[in-house]
CSV table of C-alpha atoms in Angstrom, one decimal:
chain,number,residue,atom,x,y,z
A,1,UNK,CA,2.5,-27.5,-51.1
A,2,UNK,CA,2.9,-26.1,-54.7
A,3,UNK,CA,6.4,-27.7,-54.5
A,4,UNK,CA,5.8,-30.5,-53.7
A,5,UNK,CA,3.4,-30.7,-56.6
A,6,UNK,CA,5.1,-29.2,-59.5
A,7,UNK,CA,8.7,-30.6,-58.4
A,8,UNK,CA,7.7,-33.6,-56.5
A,9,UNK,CA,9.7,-32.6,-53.7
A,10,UNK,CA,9.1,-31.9,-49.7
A,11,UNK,CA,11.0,-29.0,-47.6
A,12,UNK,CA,14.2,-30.4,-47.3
A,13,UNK,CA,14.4,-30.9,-51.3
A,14,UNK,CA,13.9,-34.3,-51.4
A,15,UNK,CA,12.1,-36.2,-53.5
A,16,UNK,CA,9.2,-39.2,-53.0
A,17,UNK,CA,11.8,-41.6,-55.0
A,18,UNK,CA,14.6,-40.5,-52.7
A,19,UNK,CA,12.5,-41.1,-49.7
A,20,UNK,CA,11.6,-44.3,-51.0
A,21,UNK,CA,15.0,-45.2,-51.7
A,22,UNK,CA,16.2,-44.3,-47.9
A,23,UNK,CA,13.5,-45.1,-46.2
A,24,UNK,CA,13.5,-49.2,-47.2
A,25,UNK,CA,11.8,-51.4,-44.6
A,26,UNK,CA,8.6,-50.1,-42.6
A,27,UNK,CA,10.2,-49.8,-39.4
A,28,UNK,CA,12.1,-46.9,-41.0
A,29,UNK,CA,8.8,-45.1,-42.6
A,30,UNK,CA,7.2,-45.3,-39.5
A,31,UNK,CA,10.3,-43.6,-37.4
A,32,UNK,CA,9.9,-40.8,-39.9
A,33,UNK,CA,6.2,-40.2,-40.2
A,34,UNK,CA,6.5,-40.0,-36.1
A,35,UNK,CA,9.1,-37.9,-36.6
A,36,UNK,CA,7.1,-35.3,-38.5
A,37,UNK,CA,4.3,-35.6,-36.2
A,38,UNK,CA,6.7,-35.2,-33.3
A,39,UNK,CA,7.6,-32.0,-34.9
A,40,UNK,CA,3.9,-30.7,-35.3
A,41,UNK,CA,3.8,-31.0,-32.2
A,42,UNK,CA,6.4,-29.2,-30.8
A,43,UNK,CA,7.4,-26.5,-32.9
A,44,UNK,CA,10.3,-24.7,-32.1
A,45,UNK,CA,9.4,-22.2,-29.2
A,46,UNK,CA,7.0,-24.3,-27.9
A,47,UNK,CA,9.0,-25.2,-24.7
A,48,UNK,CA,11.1,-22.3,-23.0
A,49,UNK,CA,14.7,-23.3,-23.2
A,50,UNK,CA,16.3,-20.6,-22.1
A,51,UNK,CA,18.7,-20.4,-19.2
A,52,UNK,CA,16.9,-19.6,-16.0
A,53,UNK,CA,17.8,-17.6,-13.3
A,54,UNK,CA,18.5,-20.7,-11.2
A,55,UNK,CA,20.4,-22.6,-13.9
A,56,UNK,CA,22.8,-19.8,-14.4
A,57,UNK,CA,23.5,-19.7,-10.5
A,58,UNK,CA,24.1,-23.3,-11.2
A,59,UNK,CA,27.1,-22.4,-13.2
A,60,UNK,CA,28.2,-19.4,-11.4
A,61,UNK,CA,28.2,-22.1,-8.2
A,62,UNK,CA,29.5,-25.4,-10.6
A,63,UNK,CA,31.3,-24.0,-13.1
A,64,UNK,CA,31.4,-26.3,-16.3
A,65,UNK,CA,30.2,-29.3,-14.0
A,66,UNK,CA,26.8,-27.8,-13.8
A,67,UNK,CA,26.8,-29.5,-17.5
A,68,UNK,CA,25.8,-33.3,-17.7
A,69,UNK,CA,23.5,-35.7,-20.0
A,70,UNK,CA,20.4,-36.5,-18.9
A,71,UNK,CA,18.3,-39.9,-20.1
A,72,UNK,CA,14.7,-39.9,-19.9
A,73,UNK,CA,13.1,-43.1,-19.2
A,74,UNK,CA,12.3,-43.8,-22.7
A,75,UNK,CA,16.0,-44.2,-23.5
A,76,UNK,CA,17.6,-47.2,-23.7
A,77,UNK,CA,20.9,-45.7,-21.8
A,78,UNK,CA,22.7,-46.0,-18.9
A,79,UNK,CA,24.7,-42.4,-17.3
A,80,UNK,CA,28.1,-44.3,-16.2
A,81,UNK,CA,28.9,-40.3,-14.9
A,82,UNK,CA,27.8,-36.8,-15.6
A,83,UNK,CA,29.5,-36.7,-19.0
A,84,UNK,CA,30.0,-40.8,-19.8
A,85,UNK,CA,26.9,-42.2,-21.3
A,86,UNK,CA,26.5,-46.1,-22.2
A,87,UNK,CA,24.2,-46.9,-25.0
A,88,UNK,CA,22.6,-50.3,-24.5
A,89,UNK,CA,20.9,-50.8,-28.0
A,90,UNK,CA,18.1,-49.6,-30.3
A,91,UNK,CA,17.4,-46.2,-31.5
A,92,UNK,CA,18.6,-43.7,-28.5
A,93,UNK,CA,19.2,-40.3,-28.4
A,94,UNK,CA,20.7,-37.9,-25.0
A,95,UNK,CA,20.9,-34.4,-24.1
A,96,UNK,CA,22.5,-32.0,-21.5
A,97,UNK,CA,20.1,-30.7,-19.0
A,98,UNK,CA,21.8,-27.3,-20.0
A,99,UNK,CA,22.0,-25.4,-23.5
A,100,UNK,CA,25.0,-24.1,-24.7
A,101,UNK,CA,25.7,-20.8,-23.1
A,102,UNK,CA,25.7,-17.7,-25.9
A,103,UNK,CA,27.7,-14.8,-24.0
A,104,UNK,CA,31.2,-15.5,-25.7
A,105,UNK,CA,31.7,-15.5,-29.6
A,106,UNK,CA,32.4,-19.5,-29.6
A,107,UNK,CA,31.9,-22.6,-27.6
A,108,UNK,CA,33.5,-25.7,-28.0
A,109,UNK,CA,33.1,-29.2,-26.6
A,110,UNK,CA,34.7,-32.7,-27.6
A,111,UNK,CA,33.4,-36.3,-27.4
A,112,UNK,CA,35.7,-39.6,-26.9
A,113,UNK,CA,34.4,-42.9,-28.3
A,114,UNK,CA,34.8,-45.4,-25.8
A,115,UNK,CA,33.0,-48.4,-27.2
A,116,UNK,CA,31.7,-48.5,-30.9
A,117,UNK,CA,30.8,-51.7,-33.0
A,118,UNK,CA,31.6,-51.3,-36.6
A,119,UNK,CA,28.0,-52.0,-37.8
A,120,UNK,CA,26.7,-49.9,-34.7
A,121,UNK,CA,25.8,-46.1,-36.4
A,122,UNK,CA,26.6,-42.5,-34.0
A,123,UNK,CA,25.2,-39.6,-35.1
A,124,UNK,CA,27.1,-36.4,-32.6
A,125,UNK,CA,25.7,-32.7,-32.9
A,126,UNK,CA,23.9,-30.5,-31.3
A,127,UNK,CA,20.2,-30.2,-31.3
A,128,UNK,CA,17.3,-28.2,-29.7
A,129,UNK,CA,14.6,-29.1,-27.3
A,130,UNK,CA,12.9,-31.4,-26.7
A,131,UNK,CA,14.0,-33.4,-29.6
A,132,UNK,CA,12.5,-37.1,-30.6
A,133,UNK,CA,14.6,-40.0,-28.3
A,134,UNK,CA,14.7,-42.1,-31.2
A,135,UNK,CA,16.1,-40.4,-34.0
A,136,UNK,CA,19.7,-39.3,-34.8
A,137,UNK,CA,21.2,-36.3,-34.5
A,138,UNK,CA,20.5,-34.1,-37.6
A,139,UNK,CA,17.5,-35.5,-39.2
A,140,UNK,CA,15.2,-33.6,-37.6
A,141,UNK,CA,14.4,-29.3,-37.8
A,142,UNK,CA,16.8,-27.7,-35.7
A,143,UNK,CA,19.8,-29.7,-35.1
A,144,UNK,CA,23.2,-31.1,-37.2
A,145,UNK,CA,25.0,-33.9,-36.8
A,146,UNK,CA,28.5,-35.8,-37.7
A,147,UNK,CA,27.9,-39.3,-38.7
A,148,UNK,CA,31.0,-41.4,-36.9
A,149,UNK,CA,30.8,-43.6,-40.1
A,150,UNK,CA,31.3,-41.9,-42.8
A,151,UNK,CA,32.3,-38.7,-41.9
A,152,UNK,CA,28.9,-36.9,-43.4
A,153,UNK,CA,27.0,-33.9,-41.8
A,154,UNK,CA,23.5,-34.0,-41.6
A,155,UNK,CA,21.3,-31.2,-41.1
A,156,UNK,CA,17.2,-31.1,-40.6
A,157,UNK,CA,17.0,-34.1,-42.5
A,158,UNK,CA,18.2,-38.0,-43.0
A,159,UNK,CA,18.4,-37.7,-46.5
A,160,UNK,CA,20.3,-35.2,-47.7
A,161,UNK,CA,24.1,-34.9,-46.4
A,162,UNK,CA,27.6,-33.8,-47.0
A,163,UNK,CA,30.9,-35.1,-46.2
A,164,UNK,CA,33.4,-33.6,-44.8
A,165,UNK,CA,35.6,-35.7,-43.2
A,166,UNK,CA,36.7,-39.4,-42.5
A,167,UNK,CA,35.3,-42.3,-40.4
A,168,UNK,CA,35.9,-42.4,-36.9
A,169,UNK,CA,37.3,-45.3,-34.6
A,170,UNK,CA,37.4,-46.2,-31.0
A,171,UNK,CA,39.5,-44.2,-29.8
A,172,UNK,CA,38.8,-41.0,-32.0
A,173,UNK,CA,38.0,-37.6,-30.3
A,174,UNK,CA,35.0,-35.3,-32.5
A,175,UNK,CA,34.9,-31.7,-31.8
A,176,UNK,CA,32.2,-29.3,-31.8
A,177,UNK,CA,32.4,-25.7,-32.1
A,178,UNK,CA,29.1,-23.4,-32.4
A,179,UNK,CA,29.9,-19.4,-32.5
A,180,UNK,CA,26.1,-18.1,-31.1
A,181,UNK,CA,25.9,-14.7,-32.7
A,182,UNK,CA,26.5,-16.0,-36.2
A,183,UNK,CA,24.6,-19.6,-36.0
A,184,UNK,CA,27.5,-21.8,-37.2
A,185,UNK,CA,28.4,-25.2,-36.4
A,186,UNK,CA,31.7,-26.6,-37.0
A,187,UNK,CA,33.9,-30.0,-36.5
A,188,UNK,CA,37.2,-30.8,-35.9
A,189,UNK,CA,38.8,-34.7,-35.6
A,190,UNK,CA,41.4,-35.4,-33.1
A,191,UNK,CA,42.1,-32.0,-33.0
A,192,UNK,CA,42.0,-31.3,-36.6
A,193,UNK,CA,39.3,-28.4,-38.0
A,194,UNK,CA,36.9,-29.3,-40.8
A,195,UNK,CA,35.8,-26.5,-43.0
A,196,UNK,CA,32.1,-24.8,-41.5
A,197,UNK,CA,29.5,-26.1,-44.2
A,198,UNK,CA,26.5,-25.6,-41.2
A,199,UNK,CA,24.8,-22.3,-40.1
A,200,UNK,CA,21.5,-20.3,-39.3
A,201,UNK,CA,21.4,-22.4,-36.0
A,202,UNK,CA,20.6,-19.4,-33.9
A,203,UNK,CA,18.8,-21.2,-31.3
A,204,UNK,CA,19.0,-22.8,-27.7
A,205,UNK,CA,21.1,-25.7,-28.8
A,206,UNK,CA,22.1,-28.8,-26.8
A,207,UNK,CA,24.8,-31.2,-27.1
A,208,UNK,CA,22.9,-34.2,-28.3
A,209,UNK,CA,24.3,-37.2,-29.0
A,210,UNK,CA,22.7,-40.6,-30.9
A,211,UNK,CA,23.2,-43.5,-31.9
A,212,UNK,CA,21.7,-47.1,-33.4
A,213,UNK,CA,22.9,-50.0,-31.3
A,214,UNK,CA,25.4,-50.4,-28.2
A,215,UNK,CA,28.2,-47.9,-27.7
A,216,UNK,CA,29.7,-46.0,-25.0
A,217,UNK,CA,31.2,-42.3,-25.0
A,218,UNK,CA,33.3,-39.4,-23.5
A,219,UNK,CA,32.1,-36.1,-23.7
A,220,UNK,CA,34.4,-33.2,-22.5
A,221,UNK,CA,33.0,-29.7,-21.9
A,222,UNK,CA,36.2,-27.7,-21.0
A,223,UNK,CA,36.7,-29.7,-17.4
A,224,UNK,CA,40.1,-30.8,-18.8
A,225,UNK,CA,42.2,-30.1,-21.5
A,226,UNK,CA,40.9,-30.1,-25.4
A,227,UNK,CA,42.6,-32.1,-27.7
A,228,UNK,CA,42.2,-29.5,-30.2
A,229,UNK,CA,45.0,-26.5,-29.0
A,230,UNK,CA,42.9,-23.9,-30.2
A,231,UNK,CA,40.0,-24.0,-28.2
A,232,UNK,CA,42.6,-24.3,-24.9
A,233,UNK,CA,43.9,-20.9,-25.8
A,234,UNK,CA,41.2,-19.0,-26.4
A,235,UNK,CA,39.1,-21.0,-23.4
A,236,UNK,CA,36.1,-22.0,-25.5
A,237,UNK,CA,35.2,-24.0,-22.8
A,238,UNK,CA,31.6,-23.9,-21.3
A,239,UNK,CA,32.3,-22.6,-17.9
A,240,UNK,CA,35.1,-22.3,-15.6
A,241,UNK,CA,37.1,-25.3,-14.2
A,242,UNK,CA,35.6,-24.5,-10.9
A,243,UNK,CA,32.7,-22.5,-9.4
A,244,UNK,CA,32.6,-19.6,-7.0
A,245,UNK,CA,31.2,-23.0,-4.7
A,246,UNK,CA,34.4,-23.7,-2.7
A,247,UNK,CA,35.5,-28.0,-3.2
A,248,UNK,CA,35.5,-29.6,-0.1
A,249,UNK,CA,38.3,-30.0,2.3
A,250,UNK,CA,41.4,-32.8,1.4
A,251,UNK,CA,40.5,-35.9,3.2
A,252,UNK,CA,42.2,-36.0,6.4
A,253,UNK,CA,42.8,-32.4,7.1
A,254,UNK,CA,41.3,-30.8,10.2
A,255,UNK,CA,43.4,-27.5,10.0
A,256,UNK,CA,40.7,-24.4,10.7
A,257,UNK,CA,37.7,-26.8,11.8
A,258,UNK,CA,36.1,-25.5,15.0
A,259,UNK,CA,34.6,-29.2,15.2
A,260,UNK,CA,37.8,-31.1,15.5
A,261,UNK,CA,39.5,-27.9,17.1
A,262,UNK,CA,37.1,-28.5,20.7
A,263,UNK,CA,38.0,-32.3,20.4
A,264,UNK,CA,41.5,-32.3,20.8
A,265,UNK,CA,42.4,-33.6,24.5
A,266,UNK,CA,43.9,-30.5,26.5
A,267,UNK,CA,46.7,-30.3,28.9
A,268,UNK,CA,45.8,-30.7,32.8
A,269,UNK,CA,46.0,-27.5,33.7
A,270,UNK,CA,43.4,-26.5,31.3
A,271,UNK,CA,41.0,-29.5,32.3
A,272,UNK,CA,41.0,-28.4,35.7
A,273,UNK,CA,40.0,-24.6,34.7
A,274,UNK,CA,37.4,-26.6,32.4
A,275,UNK,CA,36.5,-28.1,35.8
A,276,UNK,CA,36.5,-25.1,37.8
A,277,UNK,CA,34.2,-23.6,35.6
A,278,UNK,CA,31.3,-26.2,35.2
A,279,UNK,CA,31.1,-26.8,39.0
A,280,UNK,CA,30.9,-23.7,39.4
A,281,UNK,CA,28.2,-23.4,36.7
A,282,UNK,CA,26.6,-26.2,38.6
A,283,UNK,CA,27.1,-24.3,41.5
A,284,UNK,CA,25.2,-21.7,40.4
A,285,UNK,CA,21.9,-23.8,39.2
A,286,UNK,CA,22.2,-25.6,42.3
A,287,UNK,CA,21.6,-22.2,44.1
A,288,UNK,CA,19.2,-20.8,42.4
A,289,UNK,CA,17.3,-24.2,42.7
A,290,UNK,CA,17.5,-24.4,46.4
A,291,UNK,CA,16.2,-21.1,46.6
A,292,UNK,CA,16.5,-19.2,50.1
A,293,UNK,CA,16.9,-22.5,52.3
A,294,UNK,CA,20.9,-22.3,50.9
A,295,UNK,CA,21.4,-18.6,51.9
A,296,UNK,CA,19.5,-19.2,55.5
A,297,UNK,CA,21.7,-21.7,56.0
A,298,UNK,CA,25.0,-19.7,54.7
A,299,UNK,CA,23.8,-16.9,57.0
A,300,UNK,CA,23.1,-19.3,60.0
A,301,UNK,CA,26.7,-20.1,59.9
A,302,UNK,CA,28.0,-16.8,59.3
A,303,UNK,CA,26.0,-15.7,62.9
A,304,UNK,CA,27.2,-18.2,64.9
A,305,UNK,CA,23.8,-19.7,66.0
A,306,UNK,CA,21.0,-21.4,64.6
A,307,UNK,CA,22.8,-25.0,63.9
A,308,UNK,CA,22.1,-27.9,66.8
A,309,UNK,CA,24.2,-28.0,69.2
A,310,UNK,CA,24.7,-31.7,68.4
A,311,UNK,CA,25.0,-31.2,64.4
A,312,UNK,CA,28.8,-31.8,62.5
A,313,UNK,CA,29.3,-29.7,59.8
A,314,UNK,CA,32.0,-30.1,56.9
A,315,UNK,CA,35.0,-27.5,55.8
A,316,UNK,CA,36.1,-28.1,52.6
A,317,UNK,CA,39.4,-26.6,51.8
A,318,UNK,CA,40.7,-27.1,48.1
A,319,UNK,CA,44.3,-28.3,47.5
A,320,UNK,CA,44.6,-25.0,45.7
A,321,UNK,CA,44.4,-23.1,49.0
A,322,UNK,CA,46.9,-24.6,50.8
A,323,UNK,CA,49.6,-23.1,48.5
A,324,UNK,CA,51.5,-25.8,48.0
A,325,UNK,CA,51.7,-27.2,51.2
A,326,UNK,CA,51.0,-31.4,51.8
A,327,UNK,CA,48.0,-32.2,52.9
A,328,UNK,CA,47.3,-33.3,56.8
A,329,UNK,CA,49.0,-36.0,57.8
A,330,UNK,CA,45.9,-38.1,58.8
A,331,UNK,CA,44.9,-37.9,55.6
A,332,UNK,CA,45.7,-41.4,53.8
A,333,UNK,CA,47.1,-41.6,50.5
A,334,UNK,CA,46.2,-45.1,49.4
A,335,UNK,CA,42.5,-43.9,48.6
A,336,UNK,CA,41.4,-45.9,45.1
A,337,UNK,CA,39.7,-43.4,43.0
A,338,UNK,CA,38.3,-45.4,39.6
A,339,UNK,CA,36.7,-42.0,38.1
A,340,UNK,CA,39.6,-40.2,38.2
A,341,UNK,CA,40.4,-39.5,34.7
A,342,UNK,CA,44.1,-40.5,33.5
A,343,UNK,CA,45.1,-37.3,32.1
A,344,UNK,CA,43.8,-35.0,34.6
A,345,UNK,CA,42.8,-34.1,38.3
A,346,UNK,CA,38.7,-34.4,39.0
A,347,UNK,CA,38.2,-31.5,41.2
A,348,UNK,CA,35.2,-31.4,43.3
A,349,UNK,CA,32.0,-28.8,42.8
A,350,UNK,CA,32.3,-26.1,44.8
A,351,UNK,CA,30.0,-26.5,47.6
A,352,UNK,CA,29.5,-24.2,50.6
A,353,UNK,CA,32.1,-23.4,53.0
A,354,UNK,CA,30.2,-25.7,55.6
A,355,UNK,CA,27.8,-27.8,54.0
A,356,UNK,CA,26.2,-30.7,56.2
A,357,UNK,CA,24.9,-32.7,52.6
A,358,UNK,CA,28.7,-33.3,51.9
A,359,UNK,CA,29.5,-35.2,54.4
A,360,UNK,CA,26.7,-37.7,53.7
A,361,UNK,CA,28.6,-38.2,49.9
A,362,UNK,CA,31.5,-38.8,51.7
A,363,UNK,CA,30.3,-41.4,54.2
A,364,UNK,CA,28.3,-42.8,50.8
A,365,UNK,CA,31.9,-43.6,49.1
A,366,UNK,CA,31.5,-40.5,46.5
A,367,UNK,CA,34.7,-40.2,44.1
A,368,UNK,CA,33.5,-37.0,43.8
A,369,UNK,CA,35.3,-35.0,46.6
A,370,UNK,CA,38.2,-34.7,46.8
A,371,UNK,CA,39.4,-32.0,48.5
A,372,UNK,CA,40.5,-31.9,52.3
A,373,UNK,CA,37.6,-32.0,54.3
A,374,UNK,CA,37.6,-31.3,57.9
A,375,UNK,CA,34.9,-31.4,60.8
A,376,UNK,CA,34.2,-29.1,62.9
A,377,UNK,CA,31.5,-30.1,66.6
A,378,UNK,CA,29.9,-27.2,68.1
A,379,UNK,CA,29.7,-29.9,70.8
A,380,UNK,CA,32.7,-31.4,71.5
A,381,UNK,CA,32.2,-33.9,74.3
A,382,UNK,CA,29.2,-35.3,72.5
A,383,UNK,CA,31.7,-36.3,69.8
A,384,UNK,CA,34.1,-38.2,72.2
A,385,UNK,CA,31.2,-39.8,73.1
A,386,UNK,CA,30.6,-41.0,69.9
A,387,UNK,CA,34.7,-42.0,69.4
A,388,UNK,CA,34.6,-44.4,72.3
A,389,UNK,CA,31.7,-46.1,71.7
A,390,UNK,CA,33.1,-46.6,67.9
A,391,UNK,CA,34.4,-49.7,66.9
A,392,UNK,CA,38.4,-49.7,66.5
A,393,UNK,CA,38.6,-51.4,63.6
A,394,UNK,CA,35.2,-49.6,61.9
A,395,UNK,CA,37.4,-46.3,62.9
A,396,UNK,CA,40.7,-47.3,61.2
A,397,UNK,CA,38.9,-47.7,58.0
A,398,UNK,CA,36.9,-44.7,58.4
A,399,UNK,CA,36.4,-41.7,55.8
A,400,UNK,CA,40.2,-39.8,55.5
A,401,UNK,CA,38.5,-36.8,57.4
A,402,UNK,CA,40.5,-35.5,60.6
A,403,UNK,CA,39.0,-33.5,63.2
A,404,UNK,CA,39.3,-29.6,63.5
């Protein structure tokens, strides 16, 4: 306060007729004095911008992609990627969601300008948090900033600045190196370093990046080369390339994929095992479903008595038994079989060595069985009976089941 009333000068050393001078139309005095009340009310510290726990797993996962821009809703911008920012007009200004990190001795990042109208002013720097969406980089506390036309450095305020380098074109690529311990900030164009007139910045900077009107840009955070050599070499990059997060697998490959591994066709021999072992899977809930009617049954057989004398029961003998040998000769082999699969043999479940329900899925015209079944009476005269009164021609086209 007493300097501003013996010298007529605010903080940044500047003077009411200076300020009067820059600040020409209203729209531009209002901008400020919103400025300065932004920055009343959020001092720096206010907001806790430090790394988190979470955000550096982020980078130990990402690597230097865990860095991107972010645009709030009040900016007039559209994110074209994580690093490519389009501008669509009026006073904008975008961040990284991440700070710059502060373990090495210097950082370094470049931005490309992709779009740029000559009367269309950029403003690129680094700047803390949260920072005003309207103004440029480097006229507010806290943050510096190249102008992109006319090569001036701005820092903590719009009115006073100093130029250091040229203006720069579509086209042009401006670097920006910060060292943490020390606080400075430094610029290099296309690869060429400008002498470090910027320091005390030792806070939780962001890349932040502004401009006036429409304009697009490139920023690069070490996810491909620099232009400038230097920072290549010593790797001033944010993060690494890539992440302790492995990249997904090339497009096409199914190498090492237990997925695609169980869905490659087999031979035959390994679909019948396959088979083999579900009906006999099935076998198994089948029994313990039926319960003890199954094993009465099974030991029924095994005694000799306790089946009807007039009752047919069914032996079913697998191909596999026979050793080789071709089946019985009253077996036909012009039986049509739509279920059978091309590329392998359908074996049948494996039912009880006499099993009076399988002979009812035979005479149903079940694809199912396909083993050679046999019949064997306990009464044999009743089944002549049966044969002669039997149709001829019914018989001829009868199941291919012989008699034992």
């Amino acid at each position: 306060g007493l300097r501003r009333c013996v010298f007529g000068v605010d903080e940044y050393g500047v003077s009411e007729r200076m300020r009067s001078q820059i600040l020409l139309d209203e729209d531009s005095r209002q901008s400020y004095e919103l400025a300065l009340a932004f920055e009343r009310q959020y001092p720096y510290g206010s907001v806790n911008t430090q790394m988190t726990a979470e955000q550096q797993s982020q980078v130990r996962e990402k690597g230097v992609e865990a860095w991107e821009f972010v645009v709030d809703l009040d900016v007039n911008a559209m994110l074209q990627s994580k690093t490519d920012v389009l501008f669509m007009g009026g006073e904008n200004c975008v961040q990284t969601n991440l700070p710059l990190p502060k373990t090495n001795s210097v950082y370094y990042f470049e931005v490309k300008l992709v779009e740029k109208p000559t009367e269309v002013n950029m403003w690129l720097g680094v700047a803390t948090k949260p920072y005003p969406a309207w103004r440029m980089a480097g006229w507010n506390k806290y943050s510096t900033g190249y102008c992109a036309n006319n090569g001036v450095v701005h820092q903590n305020s719009p009115f006073k600045g100093v130029r250091i380098g040229e203006r720069l074109l579509v086209g042009d690529i401006l670097g920006i190196g910060y060292q943490p311990r020390s606080g400075v900030v430094w610029f290099t164009r296309n690869g060429r370093r400008f002498k470090a007139i910027v320091s005390g910045m030792l806070y939780d900077l962001f890349p932040t990046i502004s401009a006036d009107g429409p304009c697009s840009f490139s920023a690069n955070f070490g996810q491909r080369g620099f232009v400038f050599v230097e920072a290549n070499v010593k790797r001033w990059g944010f993060g690494p390339v890539e992440g302790s997060m492995m990249p997904p697998p090339i497009y096409g490959a199914n190498q090492n994929t237990i997925l695609l591994e169980t869905a490659v066709p087999s031979s035959s021999s390994d679909e019948s095992d396959n088979d083999d072992s579900r009906s006999s899977n099935g076998q198994e809930r089948v029994g313990s479903a039926e319960g003890t009617d199954v094993q009465a049954a099974a030991s029924c057989v095994a005694e000799g008595n306790g089946i009807p004398e007039d009752s047919t029961v069914i032996d079913i003998e697998d191909n596999n038994s026979n050793n080789g040998a071709a089946p019985p000769a009253t077996e036909p082999q012009n039986i049509r079989r739509s279920s059978r699969r091309a590329h392998g043999v359908h074996k049948p479940p494996l039912y009880q060595r006499e099993d009076p329900i399988a002979m009812q899925l035979w005479e149903a015209g079940s694809t199912s069985l396909e083993p050679v079944v046999s019949y064997r009476n306990k009464n044999p005269e009743l089944l002549e009976q049966q044969g002669e009164g039997a149709d001829p021609s019914s018989s001829s086209s009868s199941s291919p089941l012989h008699l034992a």
